PDB file of C-alpha atoms in Angstrom:
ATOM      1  CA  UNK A   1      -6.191 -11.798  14.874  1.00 83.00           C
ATOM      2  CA  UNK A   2      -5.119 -10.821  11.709  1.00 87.00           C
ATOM      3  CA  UNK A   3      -4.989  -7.069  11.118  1.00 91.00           C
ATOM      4  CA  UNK A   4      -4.081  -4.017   9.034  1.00 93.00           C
ATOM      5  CA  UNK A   5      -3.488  -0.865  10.416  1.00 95.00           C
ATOM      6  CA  UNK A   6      -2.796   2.547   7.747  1.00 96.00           C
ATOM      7  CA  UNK A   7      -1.173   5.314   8.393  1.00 97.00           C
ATOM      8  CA  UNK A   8       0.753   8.309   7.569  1.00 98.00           C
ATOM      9  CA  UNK A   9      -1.056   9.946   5.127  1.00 98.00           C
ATOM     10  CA  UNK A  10      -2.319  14.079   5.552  1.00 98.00           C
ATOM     11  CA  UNK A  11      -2.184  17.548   3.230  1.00 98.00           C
ATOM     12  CA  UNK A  12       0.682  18.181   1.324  1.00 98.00           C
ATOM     13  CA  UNK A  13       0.988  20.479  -1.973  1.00 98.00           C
ATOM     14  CA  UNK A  14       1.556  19.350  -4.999  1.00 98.00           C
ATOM     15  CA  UNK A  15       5.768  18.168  -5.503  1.00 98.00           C
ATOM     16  CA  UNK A  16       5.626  17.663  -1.480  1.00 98.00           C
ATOM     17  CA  UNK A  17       6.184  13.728   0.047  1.00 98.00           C
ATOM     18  CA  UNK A  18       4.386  11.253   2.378  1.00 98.00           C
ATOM     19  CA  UNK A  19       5.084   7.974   3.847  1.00 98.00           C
ATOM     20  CA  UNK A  20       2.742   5.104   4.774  1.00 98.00           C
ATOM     21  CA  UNK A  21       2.479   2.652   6.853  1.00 97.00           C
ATOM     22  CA  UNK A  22       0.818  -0.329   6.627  1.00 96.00           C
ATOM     23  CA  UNK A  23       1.032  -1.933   9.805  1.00 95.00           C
ATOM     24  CA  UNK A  24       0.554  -6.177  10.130  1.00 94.00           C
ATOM     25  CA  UNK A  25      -0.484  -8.321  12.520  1.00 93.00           C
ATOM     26  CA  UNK A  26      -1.372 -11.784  13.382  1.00 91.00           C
ATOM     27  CA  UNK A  27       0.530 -13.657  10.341  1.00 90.00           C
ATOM     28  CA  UNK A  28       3.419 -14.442   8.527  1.00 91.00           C
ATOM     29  CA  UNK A  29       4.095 -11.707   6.136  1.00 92.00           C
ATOM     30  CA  UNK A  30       6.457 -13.885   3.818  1.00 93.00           C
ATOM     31  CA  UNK A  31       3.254 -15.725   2.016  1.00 94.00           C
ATOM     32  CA  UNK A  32       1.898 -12.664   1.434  1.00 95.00           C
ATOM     33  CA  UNK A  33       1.818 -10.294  -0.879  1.00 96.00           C
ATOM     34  CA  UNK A  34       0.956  -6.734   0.183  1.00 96.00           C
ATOM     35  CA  UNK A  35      -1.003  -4.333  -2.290  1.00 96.00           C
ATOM     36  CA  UNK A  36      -1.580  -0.804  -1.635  1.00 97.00           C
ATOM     37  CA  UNK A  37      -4.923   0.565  -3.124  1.00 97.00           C
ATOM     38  CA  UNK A  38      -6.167   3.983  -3.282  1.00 98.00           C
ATOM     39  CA  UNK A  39     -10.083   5.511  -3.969  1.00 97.00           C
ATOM     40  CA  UNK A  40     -10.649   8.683  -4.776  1.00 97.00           C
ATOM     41  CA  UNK A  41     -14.269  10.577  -4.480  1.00 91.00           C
ATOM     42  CA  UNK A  42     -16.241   9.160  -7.256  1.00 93.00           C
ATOM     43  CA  UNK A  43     -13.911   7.170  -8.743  1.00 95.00           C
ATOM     44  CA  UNK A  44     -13.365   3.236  -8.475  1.00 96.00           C
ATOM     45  CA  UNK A  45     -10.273   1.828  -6.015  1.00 95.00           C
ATOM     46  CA  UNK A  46      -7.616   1.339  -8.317  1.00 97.00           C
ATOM     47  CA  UNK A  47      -4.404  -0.486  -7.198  1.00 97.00           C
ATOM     48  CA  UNK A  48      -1.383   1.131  -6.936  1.00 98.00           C
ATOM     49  CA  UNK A  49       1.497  -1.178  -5.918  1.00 98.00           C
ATOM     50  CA  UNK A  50       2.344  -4.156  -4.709  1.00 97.00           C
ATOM     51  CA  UNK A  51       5.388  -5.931  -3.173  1.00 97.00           C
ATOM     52  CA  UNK A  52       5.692  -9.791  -3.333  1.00 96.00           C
ATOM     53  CA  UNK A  53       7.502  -9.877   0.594  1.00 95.00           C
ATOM     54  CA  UNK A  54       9.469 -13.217  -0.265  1.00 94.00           C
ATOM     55  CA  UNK A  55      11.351 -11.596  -2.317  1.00 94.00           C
ATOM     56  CA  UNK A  56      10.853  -8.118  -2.169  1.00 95.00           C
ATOM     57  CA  UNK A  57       9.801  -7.535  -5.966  1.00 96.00           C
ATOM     58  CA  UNK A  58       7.397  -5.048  -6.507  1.00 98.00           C
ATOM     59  CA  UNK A  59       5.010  -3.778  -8.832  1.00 98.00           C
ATOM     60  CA  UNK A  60       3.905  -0.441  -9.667  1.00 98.00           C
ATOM     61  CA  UNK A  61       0.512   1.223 -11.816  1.00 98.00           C
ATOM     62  CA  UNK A  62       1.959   3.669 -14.679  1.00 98.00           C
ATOM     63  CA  UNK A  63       0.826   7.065 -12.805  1.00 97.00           C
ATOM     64  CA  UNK A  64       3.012   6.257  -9.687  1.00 98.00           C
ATOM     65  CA  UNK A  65       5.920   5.265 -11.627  1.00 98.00           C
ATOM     66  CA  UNK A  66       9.079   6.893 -10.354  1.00 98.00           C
ATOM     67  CA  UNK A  67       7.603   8.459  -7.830  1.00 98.00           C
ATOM     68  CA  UNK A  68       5.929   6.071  -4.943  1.00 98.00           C
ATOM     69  CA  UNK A  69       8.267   3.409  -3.667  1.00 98.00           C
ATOM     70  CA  UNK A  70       7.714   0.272  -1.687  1.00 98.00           C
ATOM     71  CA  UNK A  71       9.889  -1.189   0.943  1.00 96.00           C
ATOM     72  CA  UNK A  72      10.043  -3.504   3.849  1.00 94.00           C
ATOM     73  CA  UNK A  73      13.008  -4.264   6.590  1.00 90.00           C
ATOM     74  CA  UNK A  74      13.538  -7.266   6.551  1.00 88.00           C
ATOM     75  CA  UNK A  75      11.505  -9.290   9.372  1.00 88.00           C
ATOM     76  CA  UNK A  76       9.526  -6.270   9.831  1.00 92.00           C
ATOM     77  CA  UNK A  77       5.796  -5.865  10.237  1.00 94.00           C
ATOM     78  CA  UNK A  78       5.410  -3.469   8.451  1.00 96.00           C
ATOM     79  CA  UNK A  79       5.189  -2.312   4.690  1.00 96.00           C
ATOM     80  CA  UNK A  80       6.043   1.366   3.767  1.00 97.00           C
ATOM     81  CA  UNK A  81       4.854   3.372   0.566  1.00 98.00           C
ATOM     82  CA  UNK A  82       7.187   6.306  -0.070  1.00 98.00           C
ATOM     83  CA  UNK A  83       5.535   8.551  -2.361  1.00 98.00           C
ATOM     84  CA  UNK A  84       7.458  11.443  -3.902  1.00 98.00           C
ATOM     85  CA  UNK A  85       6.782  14.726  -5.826  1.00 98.00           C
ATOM     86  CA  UNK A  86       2.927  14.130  -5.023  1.00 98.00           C
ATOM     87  CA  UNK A  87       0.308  14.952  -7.525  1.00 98.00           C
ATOM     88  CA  UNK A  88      -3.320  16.659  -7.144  1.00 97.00           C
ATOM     89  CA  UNK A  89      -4.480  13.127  -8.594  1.00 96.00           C
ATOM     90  CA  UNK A  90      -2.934  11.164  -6.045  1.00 98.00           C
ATOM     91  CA  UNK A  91      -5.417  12.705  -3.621  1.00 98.00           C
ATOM     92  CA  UNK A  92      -7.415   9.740  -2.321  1.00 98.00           C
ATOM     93  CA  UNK A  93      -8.196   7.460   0.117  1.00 98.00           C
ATOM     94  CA  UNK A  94      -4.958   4.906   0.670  1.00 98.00           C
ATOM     95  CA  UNK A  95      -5.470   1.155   1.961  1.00 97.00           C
ATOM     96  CA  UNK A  96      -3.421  -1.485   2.160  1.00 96.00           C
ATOM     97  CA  UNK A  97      -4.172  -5.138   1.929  1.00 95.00           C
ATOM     98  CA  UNK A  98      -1.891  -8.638   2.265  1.00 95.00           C
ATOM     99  CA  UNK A  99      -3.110 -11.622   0.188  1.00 95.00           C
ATOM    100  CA  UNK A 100      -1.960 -14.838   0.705  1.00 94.00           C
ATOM    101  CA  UNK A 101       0.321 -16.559  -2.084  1.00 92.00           C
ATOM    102  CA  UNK A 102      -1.024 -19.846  -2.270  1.00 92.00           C
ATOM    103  CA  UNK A 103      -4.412 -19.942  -1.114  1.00 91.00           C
ATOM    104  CA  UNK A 104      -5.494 -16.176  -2.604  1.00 87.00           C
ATOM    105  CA  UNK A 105      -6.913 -15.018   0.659  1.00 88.00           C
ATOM    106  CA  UNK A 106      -7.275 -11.521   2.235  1.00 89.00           C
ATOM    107  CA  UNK A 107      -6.393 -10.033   5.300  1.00 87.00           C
ATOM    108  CA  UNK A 108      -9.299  -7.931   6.442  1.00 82.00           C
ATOM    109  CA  UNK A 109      -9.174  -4.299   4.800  1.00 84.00           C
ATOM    110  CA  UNK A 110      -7.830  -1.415   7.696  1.00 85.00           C
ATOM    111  CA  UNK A 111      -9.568   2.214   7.478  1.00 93.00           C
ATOM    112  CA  UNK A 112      -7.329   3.932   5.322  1.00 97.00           C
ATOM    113  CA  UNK A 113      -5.833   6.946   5.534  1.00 98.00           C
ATOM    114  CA  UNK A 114      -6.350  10.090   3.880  1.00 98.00           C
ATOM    115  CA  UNK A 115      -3.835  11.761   0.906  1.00 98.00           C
ATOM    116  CA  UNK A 116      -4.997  15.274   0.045  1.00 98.00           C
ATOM    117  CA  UNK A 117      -2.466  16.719  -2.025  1.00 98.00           C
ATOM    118  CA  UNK A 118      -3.171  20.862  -3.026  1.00 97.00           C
ATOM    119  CA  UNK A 119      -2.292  22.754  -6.095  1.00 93.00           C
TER     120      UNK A 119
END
């Protein structure tokens, strides 16, 4: 089957660092590309990176910028989001999703996992 699995997210205060996990299953992760999303109460899901696994390039939303990093060994399952010197604003709900390249379909969304981040 194919499946997403987040993790890695909890409290931290505000400056302090998490890493994510978004763990894959069931396909080939070179036609995908991998997006990380996050929703916070009351607000819309915004996206907030993405990496393009064939070749690693990645893309990042202006707040995150500097701060949150995406990365992927090489033949790995899984996709990482390093995020650094963590913002009240980042607090939100993180999910992760993998669409495919050519024929612009998802992988079924995971649960997400919760970023609080205190002043």
């Amino acid at each position: 089957q194919l499946q997403i699995v987040e993790s890695g997210g909890g409290l931290v205060q505000s400056g302090g660092s998490l890493r994510l996990s978004c763990a894959t299953s069931g396909f080939t992760l070179e036609y995908y590309t991998i997006h990380w999303f996050r929703q916070a109460p009351g607000k819309e899901r915004e996206g907030v990176s993405c990496m393009r696994i064939s070749d690693g390039r990645t893309k990042y939303t202006e707040s995150v910028k500097g701060r949150f990093t995406m990365a992927r060994i090489n033949g790995r399952n899984t996709v990482y989001l390093q995020m650094n010197s963590l913002k009240p604003e980042d607090t939100a709900v993180y999910y992760c999703n993998a669409r495919h390249r050519v024929f612009n379909q998802d992988v079924d969304w995971g649960q997400g996992t919760q970023v609080t981040v205190s002043s």
